[in-house]
Short mmCIF file of C-alpha atoms and ligand atoms in Angstrom, two decimals:
data_model
loop_
_atom_site.label_atom_id
_atom_site.label_comp_id
_atom_site.label_asym_id
_atom_site.label_seq_id
_atom_site.Cartn_x
_atom_site.Cartn_y
_atom_site.Cartn_z
CA MET A 1 -0.31 -0.07 -0.20
CA HIS A 2 1.69 3.44 -1.49
CA SER A 3 -0.91 5.54 0.14
CA PRO A 4 0.83 6.17 3.21
CA ARG A 5 4.08 7.29 1.96
CA LEU A 6 2.60 9.67 -0.72
CA MET A 7 0.22 11.51 2.15
CA ALA A 8 3.55 12.12 4.01
CA GLU A 9 5.31 13.72 1.15
CA GLY A 10 2.04 15.31 0.26
CA LEU A 11 2.43 17.37 3.59
CA GLY A 12 6.06 18.18 2.75
CA LEU A 13 7.42 15.59 5.67
CA ASP A 14 11.17 14.66 5.82
CA ASP A 15 10.73 11.46 7.13
CA HIS A 16 8.22 9.65 4.49
CA ALA A 17 7.60 6.37 6.35
CA ALA A 18 6.10 8.65 9.51
CA PHE A 19 2.30 6.96 8.42
CA ALA A 20 3.48 3.70 6.47
CA ARG A 21 5.63 2.44 9.57
CA LEU A 22 2.76 2.58 11.86
CA VAL A 23 1.08 0.81 9.25
CA GLN A 24 3.20 -1.80 8.45
CA ALA A 25 4.74 -2.91 11.73
CA SER A 26 4.10 -6.56 12.48
CA ASP A 27 1.46 -5.90 15.47
CA SER A 28 -0.21 -3.23 13.71
CA ASP A 29 -3.84 -3.24 14.51
CA SER A 30 -5.48 -2.78 10.37
CA MET A 31 -8.40 -5.24 9.61
CA LEU A 32 -10.48 -5.47 6.70
CA ARG A 33 -14.15 -4.97 6.98
CA VAL A 34 -16.54 -6.19 4.73
CA ASN A 35 -20.29 -4.25 5.02
CA HIS A 36 -23.38 -5.78 2.94
CA TYR A 37 -26.46 -3.91 2.38
CA PRO A 38 -29.21 -5.14 0.94
CA PRO A 39 -31.30 -2.71 -1.52
CA ARG A 40 -33.78 -0.58 -0.55
CA PRO A 41 -37.27 -1.26 0.94
CA GLU A 42 -39.08 0.06 -1.37
CA PRO A 43 -38.94 2.70 -4.49
CA GLY A 44 -38.39 6.14 -3.57
CA GLN A 45 -37.34 4.54 -0.13
CA VAL A 46 -34.45 5.36 1.82
CA ALA A 47 -33.14 3.44 4.57
CA THR A 48 -29.80 4.13 6.99
CA GLY A 49 -27.38 1.14 6.14
CA PHE A 50 -24.33 2.62 8.20
CA GLY A 51 -24.17 5.24 9.92
CA GLU A 52 -22.63 8.00 10.14
CA HIS A 53 -18.81 8.11 11.80
CA THR A 54 -15.43 8.96 11.20
CA ASP A 55 -13.29 5.78 10.46
CA PRO A 56 -10.77 5.66 13.70
CA GLN A 57 -7.99 4.31 12.60
CA ILE A 58 -5.43 6.27 9.85
CA VAL A 59 -5.75 5.60 6.47
CA SER A 60 -8.93 3.19 4.96
CA VAL A 61 -9.41 1.94 1.02
CA LEU A 62 -12.59 1.43 0.02
CA ARG A 63 -14.21 -0.62 -2.98
CA SER A 64 -17.40 -1.23 -3.44
CA ASN A 65 -19.44 -3.45 -6.04
CA ALA A 66 -20.19 -0.28 -8.56
CA THR A 67 -23.41 0.66 -6.07
CA SER A 68 -24.35 3.77 -4.83
CA GLY A 69 -24.87 5.05 -0.97
CA LEU A 70 -21.60 6.43 0.30
CA GLU A 71 -21.71 10.36 1.66
CA ILE A 72 -19.07 11.96 2.56
CA CYS A 73 -20.42 15.07 4.68
CA LEU A 74 -19.44 18.60 3.46
CA ARG A 75 -17.71 21.30 5.83
CA ASP A 76 -20.48 23.02 5.69
CA GLY A 77 -22.96 19.93 7.55
CA THR A 78 -24.56 18.74 4.16
CA TRP A 79 -24.34 15.29 2.50
CA ALA A 80 -22.70 14.99 -1.10
CA ALA A 81 -22.71 11.20 -2.93
CA VAL A 82 -19.43 9.34 -3.40
CA PRO A 83 -20.42 8.62 -7.18
CA ALA A 84 -20.52 4.64 -7.38
CA ASP A 85 -16.85 3.32 -8.04
CA ASP A 86 -15.91 1.47 -11.10
CA ALA A 87 -13.89 -1.43 -10.84
CA ALA A 88 -10.48 0.49 -11.25
CA SER A 89 -10.69 2.68 -8.67
CA PHE A 90 -10.77 2.92 -4.72
CA PHE A 91 -12.25 5.34 -1.97
CA VAL A 92 -9.49 6.43 0.61
CA ASN A 93 -10.50 7.99 3.47
CA ALA A 94 -8.10 9.82 6.04
CA GLY A 95 -8.98 8.19 10.00
CA ASP A 96 -8.76 9.78 13.22
CA ALA A 97 -5.63 9.17 14.07
CA LEU A 98 -4.14 10.46 11.26
CA GLN A 99 -5.91 13.81 12.12
CA ALA A 100 -4.51 13.83 15.15
CA LEU A 101 -0.88 12.39 13.67
CA THR A 102 -1.35 15.54 11.31
CA ASN A 103 -2.09 18.00 14.43
CA GLY A 104 -5.35 18.21 12.07
CA ARG A 105 -4.39 19.26 9.09
CA VAL A 106 -6.20 16.33 7.37
CA ARG A 107 -9.45 15.84 8.80
CA SER A 108 -10.70 12.10 9.27
CA VAL A 109 -13.71 12.60 6.97
CA ARG A 110 -17.68 12.05 8.31
CA HIS A 111 -19.38 9.71 6.09
CA ARG A 112 -22.12 7.08 6.36
CA VAL A 113 -23.96 4.96 3.99
CA MET A 114 -28.00 5.74 2.83
CA VAL A 115 -29.53 2.77 1.10
CA SER A 116 -31.58 3.83 -1.82
CA SER A 117 -30.13 1.65 -4.99
CA ALA A 118 -32.20 -1.38 -6.28
CA ARG A 119 -29.64 -3.80 -5.94
CA PRO A 120 -27.68 -4.13 -2.63
CA ARG A 121 -23.79 -2.36 -1.66
CA VAL A 122 -21.06 -4.46 -0.93
CA SER A 123 -18.19 -2.66 0.08
CA VAL A 124 -14.91 -3.90 1.59
CA VAL A 125 -12.42 -1.84 3.84
CA PHE A 126 -9.36 -2.58 4.77
CA PHE A 127 -8.39 -0.06 8.12
CA ALA A 128 -4.78 0.49 8.44
CA GLY A 129 -3.86 0.50 11.69
CA PRO A 130 -0.78 1.12 14.60
CA PRO A 131 -0.47 -0.61 17.06
CA LEU A 132 -2.21 -0.89 20.04
CA ARG A 133 0.67 0.20 22.63
CA GLU A 134 1.42 2.96 19.97
CA ARG A 135 2.18 6.55 21.35
CA LEU A 136 0.36 8.77 18.62
CA ALA A 137 1.62 12.61 19.05
CA PRO A 138 0.90 15.56 16.63
CA LEU A 139 4.09 15.47 14.65
CA PRO A 140 6.93 18.67 15.31
CA GLY A 141 6.51 20.22 11.80
CA LEU A 142 3.19 19.82 11.73
CA VAL A 143 2.46 21.21 15.21
CA ASP A 144 5.86 24.17 14.42
CA ARG A 145 4.05 24.56 11.12
CA GLU A 146 0.55 26.20 13.56
CA GLY A 147 2.94 28.22 15.71
CA GLY A 148 3.81 25.58 18.18
CA ARG A 149 -0.22 24.71 18.79
CA ARG A 150 -0.31 21.32 19.81
CA ARG A 151 -4.21 20.38 19.10
CA TYR A 152 -4.05 16.50 20.13
CA ARG A 153 -2.68 15.84 23.53
CA ASP A 154 -0.73 12.19 23.39
CA PHE A 155 -2.33 8.74 23.41
CA THR A 156 -1.30 5.02 22.95
CA TRP A 157 -3.79 3.54 20.06
CA ARG A 158 -5.18 1.12 23.16
CA GLU A 159 -6.32 4.07 25.18
CA TYR A 160 -8.15 6.13 21.40
CA LYS A 161 -9.92 2.79 20.89
CA THR A 162 -11.17 1.60 25.16
CA SER A 163 -11.91 5.59 24.85
CA ALA A 164 -13.69 4.92 21.61
CA PHE A 165 -16.00 2.35 22.57
CA ARG A 166 -17.14 3.75 25.12
CA THR A 167 -19.31 6.08 23.22
CA LYS A 168 -21.79 6.51 20.69
CA LEU A 169 -20.88 5.86 17.06
CA ALA A 170 -21.70 9.00 15.88
CA GLU A 171 -19.60 11.44 18.21
CA ASN A 172 -16.67 13.53 18.17
CA ARG A 173 -14.34 10.61 19.59
CA LEU A 174 -11.59 12.38 18.76
CA GLY A 175 -12.73 15.09 20.49
CA TYR A 176 -11.61 13.58 23.91
CA PHE A 177 -7.90 14.59 22.88
CA GLU A 178 -8.37 17.51 22.31
CA THR A 179 -5.69 20.26 23.70
CA THR A 180 -7.31 23.49 25.12
CA ALA A 181 -7.05 26.45 22.69
CA ALA A 182 -4.06 27.69 25.33
CA ALA A 183 -2.57 24.68 25.83
CA THR A 184 0.01 24.11 24.39
CA SER A 185 2.70 22.27 25.68
O1 AKG B 1 -19.33 0.04 3.08
C1 AKG B 1 -19.26 2.09 3.13
O2 AKG B 1 -19.30 2.28 1.63
C2 AKG B 1 -18.90 2.40 3.89
C3 AKG B 1 -18.42 1.65 4.87
C4 AKG B 1 -17.51 2.08 6.23
O3 AKG B 1 -17.78 3.05 6.06
C5 AKG B 1 -17.15 1.52 7.64
O4 AKG B 1 -16.75 0.23 7.18
O5 AKG B 1 -16.43 2.51 7.85
FE1 FE2 B 2 -16.34 4.56 7.77
#
């Protein structure tokens, strides 16, 4: 998988392996999920297939059976449909861990699945996560670019997951690790 390296390069980080190292560790907490959504209940009806959420890990790579349903939440709060992918495309999504590592520069975009298709949707998602023991902190180069403002405190991936499991899917699960506006440390 090349996207972690490309992201590090794109962010202008000196260490191009900053993310790749985390997701390629032999004990990385990565997983594959297969989602199956039955067709819409009735013509013209829309049902929630997967409630709104952000993905927790570093990056998610999704592929579907070219059936619509995936939507992302734009900055103004409106929802935009992601075009049903063809056989050649993947949908790459940043997760909460990447948002913390990049000090908020890359955002984990909220998404959901609304079922309105007459065909079932199947998606396969690879979630690339860091090892559970890994301590995640905003990368110093990206903190400097914010004038030293550090938006998230350090946390281990295990800590994030423990805290996330206690909350609802739709909550801002990274919010718990945000620093207050005044704190820099
Ligand atoms: O099935 C989809 O398109 C989205 C699935 C998803 O967001 C997830 O598994 O986290
Ligand atoms: Fe997701």
